Coordinates of C-alpha atoms in Angstrom, one line a residue:
X12 CA 0.0 0.0 0.3
X13 CA 2.9 2.3 -0.9
X14 CA 0.1 5.1 -1.8
X15 CA -1.0 5.2 1.7
X16 CA 2.3 4.7 3.2
X17 CA 3.2 8.1 1.0
X18 CA 0.6 9.9 2.2
X19 CA 1.2 9.0 5.9
X20 CA 4.7 10.3 5.4
X21 CA 3.4 13.5 4.2
X22 CA 1.2 14.0 7.0
X23 CA 3.7 13.1 9.6
X24 CA 6.1 15.4 8.3
X25 CA 3.3 17.9 8.6
X26 CA 2.8 17.2 12.2
X27 CA 6.6 17.3 12.7
X28 CA 6.7 20.9 11.2
X29 CA 3.9 21.8 13.8
X30 CA 5.5 20.2 16.7
X31 CA 9.1 21.4 16.6
X32 CA 7.7 24.8 17.4
X33 CA 6.9 23.5 20.9
X34 CA 10.7 23.8 21.7
X35 CA 11.6 26.6 19.3
X36 CA 11.9 30.0 21.3
X37 CA 9.3 31.7 23.7
X38 CA 6.0 29.9 23.4
X39 CA 4.6 32.0 26.0
X40 CA 0.6 32.3 25.7
X41 CA 0.9 35.8 27.3
X42 CA -0.6 38.3 24.9
X43 CA 2.3 40.5 24.7
X44 CA 5.1 37.9 24.5
X45 CA 3.1 35.9 21.8
X46 CA 3.0 39.3 19.8
X47 CA 6.8 39.7 20.3
X48 CA 7.6 36.2 19.1
X49 CA 5.8 36.1 16.2
X50 CA 6.8 39.6 14.6
X51 CA 10.3 38.2 15.0
X52 CA 9.5 34.9 12.9
X53 CA 11.0 35.1 9.3
X54 CA 7.2 34.3 8.3
X55 CA 5.8 37.8 9.8
X56 CA 4.3 40.4 7.9
X57 CA 6.8 42.8 6.5
X58 CA 6.4 46.3 5.1
X59 CA 4.4 46.6 1.9
X60 CA 7.4 47.9 0.2
X61 CA 10.0 45.0 1.1
X62 CA 9.4 42.2 -1.0
X63 CA 12.8 40.2 0.0
X64 CA 12.7 36.5 0.8
X65 CA 13.9 36.9 4.3
X66 CA 11.0 39.3 5.3
X67 CA 8.0 38.1 3.5
X68 CA 5.2 36.8 5.2
X69 CA 3.6 33.5 4.1
X70 CA 1.8 33.4 1.1
X71 CA 1.9 33.8 -2.9
X72 CA 4.1 36.6 -4.6
X73 CA 3.7 37.3 -8.3
X74 CA 6.0 39.9 -9.7
X75 CA 6.7 41.2 -6.1
X76 CA 3.2 41.7 -5.4
X77 CA 1.3 39.6 -2.8
X78 CA -1.6 37.6 -4.0
X79 CA -4.9 37.1 -2.1
X80 CA -5.1 33.4 -2.0
X81 CA -8.0 33.1 0.6
X82 CA -10.2 31.5 -2.1
X83 CA -7.4 30.7 -4.5
X84 CA -7.6 27.1 -6.1
X85 CA -4.2 26.2 -7.2
X86 CA -5.5 22.8 -9.1
X87 CA -8.6 21.5 -10.4
X88 CA -8.9 17.8 -11.1
X89 CA -11.3 16.4 -13.4
X90 CA -12.1 13.2 -15.4
X91 CA -15.0 11.7 -17.3
X92 CA -15.6 9.0 -14.7
X93 CA -16.0 11.7 -11.9
X94 CA -19.3 13.3 -10.8
X95 CA -17.7 16.3 -9.8
X96 CA -14.2 18.1 -9.4
X97 CA -11.3 18.0 -6.9
X98 CA -10.0 21.1 -5.9
X99 CA -6.9 21.9 -4.1
X100 CA -6.6 25.1 -2.3
X101 CA -3.2 27.2 -2.3
X102 CA -2.5 26.4 1.3
X103 CA -2.3 22.9 0.6
X104 CA -0.2 23.3 -2.6
X105 CA 2.3 25.6 -0.6
X106 CA 2.6 23.2 2.2
X107 CA 3.7 20.5 -0.3
X108 CA 6.0 22.8 -2.0
X109 CA 7.6 23.8 1.4
X110 CA 7.8 20.4 2.3
X111 CA 9.5 19.0 -0.8
X112 CA 11.9 22.0 -0.4
X113 CA 12.9 21.0 3.2
X114 CA 12.9 17.3 2.2
X115 CA 15.5 17.7 -0.5
X116 CA 17.8 20.2 1.3
X117 CA 17.0 23.2 -0.9
X118 CA 15.9 25.9 1.3
X119 CA 19.0 27.9 0.7
X120 CA 18.4 30.9 -1.3
X121 CA 22.2 30.7 -2.9
X122 CA 21.2 27.2 -4.3
X123 CA 18.6 28.6 -6.4
X124 CA 20.8 31.5 -7.2
X125 CA 23.2 29.0 -9.0
X126 CA 20.6 26.7 -10.1
X127 CA 17.9 28.5 -11.4
X128 CA 17.3 26.2 -14.3
X129 CA 16.4 23.3 -12.2
X130 CA 13.3 24.9 -10.8
X131 CA 10.9 23.6 -13.4
X132 CA 12.1 20.3 -12.6
X133 CA 11.6 21.0 -9.0
X134 CA 8.1 22.3 -9.7
X135 CA 7.3 19.0 -11.8
X136 CA 8.1 17.1 -8.7
X137 CA 5.9 19.2 -6.5
X138 CA 2.7 19.0 -9.2
X139 CA 3.4 15.0 -9.1
X140 CA 3.1 14.8 -5.3
X141 CA 0.3 17.3 -5.1
X142 CA -1.8 15.3 -7.8
X143 CA -0.8 12.0 -6.5
X144 CA -2.2 12.9 -2.8
X145 CA -5.6 13.2 -4.2
X146 CA -6.2 9.8 -5.4
X147 CA -8.4 9.3 -2.6
X148 CA -10.9 11.9 -3.0
X149 CA -10.9 11.1 -6.7
X150 CA -12.0 7.3 -6.1
X151 CA -14.3 8.4 -3.5
X152 CA -16.3 10.3 -6.1
X153 CA -16.2 7.7 -8.7
X154 CA -17.6 4.9 -6.4
X155 CA -19.8 7.3 -4.1
X156 CA -17.5 6.3 -1.0
X157 CA -18.2 8.4 2.2
X158 CA -16.5 8.6 5.4
X159 CA -18.3 6.4 8.1
X160 CA -19.1 7.6 11.6
X161 CA -16.3 5.7 13.0
X162 CA -13.9 7.7 10.2
X163 CA -15.2 11.0 11.8
X164 CA -14.5 9.6 15.0
X165 CA -10.8 8.9 13.9
X166 CA -10.4 12.4 12.4
X167 CA -11.5 14.2 15.8
X168 CA -9.5 11.7 17.8
X169 CA -6.3 12.6 15.6
X170 CA -6.8 16.4 16.0
X171 CA -7.3 15.9 19.8
X172 CA -4.2 13.9 20.1
X173 CA -2.5 16.8 18.2
X174 CA -3.7 19.4 20.6
X175 CA -2.8 17.3 23.8
X176 CA 0.5 16.7 22.5
X177 CA 1.4 20.5 23.5
X178 CA 1.1 22.0 27.0
X179 CA -1.8 24.0 26.2
X180 CA -4.5 24.7 23.6
X181 CA -3.0 28.3 23.2
X182 CA 0.5 26.7 22.4
X183 CA -0.8 24.5 19.9
X184 CA -2.2 27.4 17.9
X185 CA 1.0 29.5 18.4
X186 CA 2.9 26.8 17.1
X187 CA 0.3 26.4 14.0
X188 CA 0.7 29.9 13.4
X189 CA 4.5 30.1 13.5
X190 CA 4.7 27.2 11.1
X191 CA 2.6 28.7 8.3
X192 CA -0.1 26.1 8.8
X193 CA -3.7 26.7 9.6
X194 CA -5.8 24.5 11.6
X195 CA -8.2 24.1 8.6
X196 CA -5.2 22.7 6.4
X197 CA -4.3 20.2 9.1
X198 CA -8.0 19.0 9.6
X199 CA -8.1 18.6 5.9
X200 CA -5.2 16.6 5.4
X201 CA -6.0 14.4 8.2
X202 CA -9.6 14.0 6.7
X203 CA -7.8 13.1 3.3
X204 CA -5.8 10.4 5.0
X205 CA -8.7 8.9 6.8
X206 CA -10.7 9.0 3.4
X207 CA -7.8 7.3 1.4
X208 CA -7.9 4.4 4.1
X209 CA -11.6 4.0 3.6
X210 CA -11.2 4.0 -0.1
X211 CA -8.6 1.4 0.0
X212 CA -10.6 -0.6 2.3
X213 CA -14.0 -0.4 0.4
X214 CA -12.4 -1.2 -2.9
X215 CA -9.6 -3.5 -2.0
X216 CA -8.8 -4.3 1.3
X217 CA -11.9 -4.8 3.5
X218 CA -14.1 -7.6 4.2
X219 CA -16.1 -7.5 0.9
X220 CA -13.9 -5.3 -1.4
X221 CA -15.6 -4.0 -4.6
X222 CA -12.8 -4.5 -7.0
X223 CA -10.8 -7.4 -5.7
X224 CA -11.1 -10.9 -7.4
X225 CA -12.0 -13.9 -5.1
X226 CA -9.1 -15.8 -3.5
X227 CA -9.8 -18.6 -6.2
X228 CA -9.2 -16.2 -9.1
X229 CA -6.3 -14.5 -7.4
X230 CA -4.7 -18.1 -7.2
X231 CA -5.5 -19.1 -10.8
X232 CA -3.7 -15.7 -11.9
X233 CA -0.8 -16.3 -9.8
X234 CA -0.4 -19.9 -11.1
X235 CA -0.9 -18.9 -14.7
X236 CA 0.7 -15.4 -15.3
X237 CA 3.5 -15.5 -12.6
X238 CA 6.7 -17.6 -12.5
X239 CA 9.3 -18.2 -9.5
X240 CA 12.8 -18.6 -10.2
X241 CA 16.4 -18.7 -8.7
X242 CA 18.7 -16.3 -10.1
X243 CA 22.5 -16.3 -10.6
X244 CA 23.7 -12.8 -12.0
X245 CA 27.4 -12.1 -13.1
X246 CA 27.4 -8.4 -13.9
X247 CA 29.2 -7.2 -17.2
X248 CA 31.5 -5.0 -14.8
X249 CA 32.0 -8.1 -12.2
X250 CA 36.1 -7.7 -12.4
X251 CA 35.9 -3.9 -12.7
X252 CA 37.3 -3.8 -9.2
X253 CA 40.0 -6.3 -9.6
X254 CA 43.7 -5.1 -9.7
X255 CA 44.3 -7.1 -12.5
X256 CA 41.9 -5.5 -14.5
X257 CA 42.5 -2.1 -13.7
X258 CA 43.4 -1.2 -17.4
X259 CA 40.9 -3.5 -19.1
X260 CA 38.8 -1.9 -21.5
X261 CA 34.9 -2.5 -21.4
X262 CA 35.1 -5.5 -24.0
X263 CA 37.5 -7.1 -21.9
X264 CA 35.6 -6.8 -18.8
X265 CA 32.4 -8.0 -20.6
X266 CA 34.6 -11.0 -22.1
X267 CA 35.8 -11.9 -18.5
X268 CA 32.4 -11.7 -16.9
X269 CA 31.0 -13.9 -19.6
X270 CA 33.6 -16.5 -19.1
X271 CA 33.1 -16.8 -15.5
X272 CA 29.3 -17.1 -15.9
X273 CA 30.2 -20.2 -18.4
X274 CA 32.4 -21.5 -15.5
X275 CA 29.7 -21.3 -13.1
X276 CA 27.1 -22.5 -15.6
X277 CA 29.3 -25.7 -16.0
X278 CA 29.6 -26.3 -12.5
X279 CA 25.8 -26.1 -11.5
X280 CA 25.3 -28.5 -14.7
X281 CA 27.6 -31.1 -13.0
X282 CA 26.1 -30.8 -9.6
X283 CA 24.0 -33.9 -8.3
X284 CA 21.7 -31.1 -6.9
X285 CA 21.1 -28.5 -9.6
X286 CA 18.7 -26.5 -7.5
X287 CA 20.7 -26.4 -4.3
X288 CA 23.7 -25.5 -6.5
X289 CA 22.0 -22.5 -8.3
X290 CA 20.6 -21.3 -4.6
X291 CA 24.3 -21.3 -3.5
X292 CA 25.7 -19.8 -6.3
X293 CA 23.1 -17.1 -6.0
X294 CA 23.8 -16.1 -2.5
X295 CA 27.3 -14.9 -3.8
X296 CA 26.4 -13.3 -7.3
X297 CA 26.4 -9.8 -8.3
X298 CA 23.3 -7.9 -7.3
X299 CA 21.0 -10.9 -7.9
X300 CA 18.8 -10.0 -4.9
X301 CA 18.7 -13.8 -3.6
X302 CA 20.0 -12.8 -0.2
X303 CA 16.8 -11.1 0.4
X304 CA 14.5 -13.3 -1.5
X305 CA 15.7 -16.7 -0.1
X306 CA 12.7 -18.5 -1.8
X307 CA 13.5 -16.9 -5.4
X308 CA 11.8 -14.1 -7.3
X309 CA 8.1 -14.4 -8.2
X310 CA 7.1 -11.9 -10.7
X311 CA 4.7 -11.6 -13.8
X312 CA 4.8 -10.1 -17.3
X313 CA 6.3 -6.5 -17.4
X314 CA 8.0 -6.9 -14.0
X315 CA 11.6 -7.7 -15.3
X316 CA 14.0 -6.9 -18.2
X317 CA 12.6 -8.6 -21.4
X318 CA 15.5 -10.9 -21.8
X319 CA 15.3 -12.1 -18.1
X320 CA 11.4 -12.6 -18.4
X321 CA 11.3 -14.3 -21.7
X322 CA 13.9 -16.9 -20.5
X323 CA 12.2 -17.5 -17.2
X324 CA 8.9 -18.3 -18.8
X325 CA 10.1 -20.4 -21.4
X326 CA 11.6 -22.9 -18.8
X327 CA 9.8 -25.9 -17.5
X328 CA 9.8 -26.5 -13.5
X329 CA 13.1 -27.8 -12.7
X330 CA 14.8 -26.6 -15.8
X331 CA 18.1 -24.6 -16.2
X332 CA 18.7 -22.1 -18.5
X333 CA 21.7 -21.3 -20.1
X334 CA 23.5 -17.9 -20.3
X335 CA 21.0 -15.3 -20.7
X336 CA 22.3 -11.7 -21.6
X337 CA 20.5 -8.4 -20.7
X338 CA 22.0 -4.9 -19.8
X339 CA 22.7 -6.0 -16.4
X340 CA 24.9 -8.7 -17.1
X341 CA 24.9 -12.6 -17.5
X342 CA 21.9 -14.7 -15.8
X343 CA 21.6 -18.3 -15.2
X344 CA 17.8 -19.2 -14.1
X345 CA 16.2 -22.1 -12.6
X346 CA 12.6 -22.3 -12.6
X347 CA 10.9 -23.4 -9.5
X348 CA 7.2 -24.6 -8.8
X349 CA 4.5 -22.3 -7.8
X350 CA 1.6 -24.3 -6.6
X351 CA 2.7 -25.3 -3.3
X352 CA 4.6 -22.2 -2.7
X353 CA 1.5 -20.1 -3.2
X354 CA -0.4 -22.4 -0.8
X355 CA 2.2 -22.0 1.8
X356 CA 2.9 -18.3 1.6
X357 CA -0.9 -17.1 0.6
X358 CA -1.4 -14.4 3.2
X359 CA 2.2 -12.7 2.1
X360 CA 1.3 -13.3 -1.6
X361 CA -2.0 -11.9 -1.4
X362 CA -0.9 -8.7 0.5
X363 CA 1.6 -8.0 -2.1
X364 CA -0.9 -8.8 -4.7
X365 CA -3.2 -6.4 -3.5
X366 CA -0.7 -3.9 -3.0
X367 CA 0.5 -4.2 -6.8
X368 CA -2.9 -4.1 -8.4
X369 CA -4.5 -1.3 -6.2
X370 CA -1.4 1.1 -6.7
X371 CA -1.5 0.3 -10.7
X372 CA -5.0 1.1 -10.7
X373 CA -4.6 4.4 -8.9
X374 CA -1.9 5.2 -11.1
X375 CA -4.1 4.5 -14.1
X376 CA -7.1 6.7 -12.6
X377 CA -4.7 9.4 -12.3
X378 CA -3.2 9.3 -15.6
X379 CA -6.8 9.7 -17.0
X380 CA -7.5 12.9 -14.9
X381 CA -7.2 16.3 -16.4
X382 CA -5.2 18.6 -14.2
X383 CA -6.1 22.2 -14.6
X384 CA -3.8 24.7 -12.7
X385 CA -4.3 28.3 -11.7
X386 CA -3.3 31.1 -13.9
X387 CA -0.4 31.9 -11.5
X388 CA 1.1 28.4 -11.7
X389 CA 3.2 29.2 -14.7
X390 CA 4.4 32.5 -13.3
X391 CA 6.0 30.8 -10.4
X392 CA 9.5 31.3 -9.6
X393 CA 11.7 30.6 -6.7
X394 CA 10.5 32.6 -3.9
X395 CA 7.2 33.4 -5.1
X396 CA 5.8 30.7 -2.6
X397 CA 6.6 32.0 0.9

């Protein structure tokens, strides 16, 4: 469920952004002290004529002028399958922008002075995350999914927990203001998270999911369209770090790697227990992944590079391949059975299968949506969002 985990990470970052102010500076709730603290913060209001990035208050600035963002919708999402549209207000877009600046360590103005040409790339990343976070609302619209009373209780409890994490309610609101985050934004994003969980449960993860096949259908799919293999990989540059190959050309390194792979293949073929021999060699092979996948790789069409996939599916159970070349190097593949493996590992395989089909479907839905940005979007430069 990496879509849910990604959103959870975003929410946790938002909570941390608020909580950090509990230990920063004077958070006294005395009216005079609070006023002094807020005016010294870098996000406090500046004189109308001062538009430097150090003194600008939180908001949107276009050509040096602050834009009224009270009702500004930064992104509108529509699709043929939705009955309405999804609107992303400026404050939510701003938080994602600020979060990603911090996440990638790009908050130093001097970086953008030297790398202004990379700002469009950064904004593409911001747009991707903003759009991706809306999948819950999109699917809820498509399938008429609504929050339950229990879900609303969860939201109320989550907000109460945030307030309780501070010494007082006043300190909580002070921290919100100091971090440039409103109570409404925090509640909306918590609600967004709970809605995503509700959508996931109703469509794929609950007791009677709307879009998930039956267990028997999933098992048949796994048995028919998946393969499990042991895999030995000798990369093309296997010998690159060997001292005796320090001056070798790429062609010489490749030839040496191929000869080594052929030597391993011959030793495996001469073994009394080919499966065990492949497994043993796979543990020491280059980047074969077998150390983390002791039961072998189980995958379907499109998961692996073409040469590896074709060779794997062409094998019979218990059959060993020859040398299979791909951009990664030289592969030796041994096909394993799947029927007993599926039965013995059903719970884990089902969880992985649901995660894959769920995330693939969400990506497909997002790809079919129309994303329409505010007129200000194309005018953004570094410093426009404070």
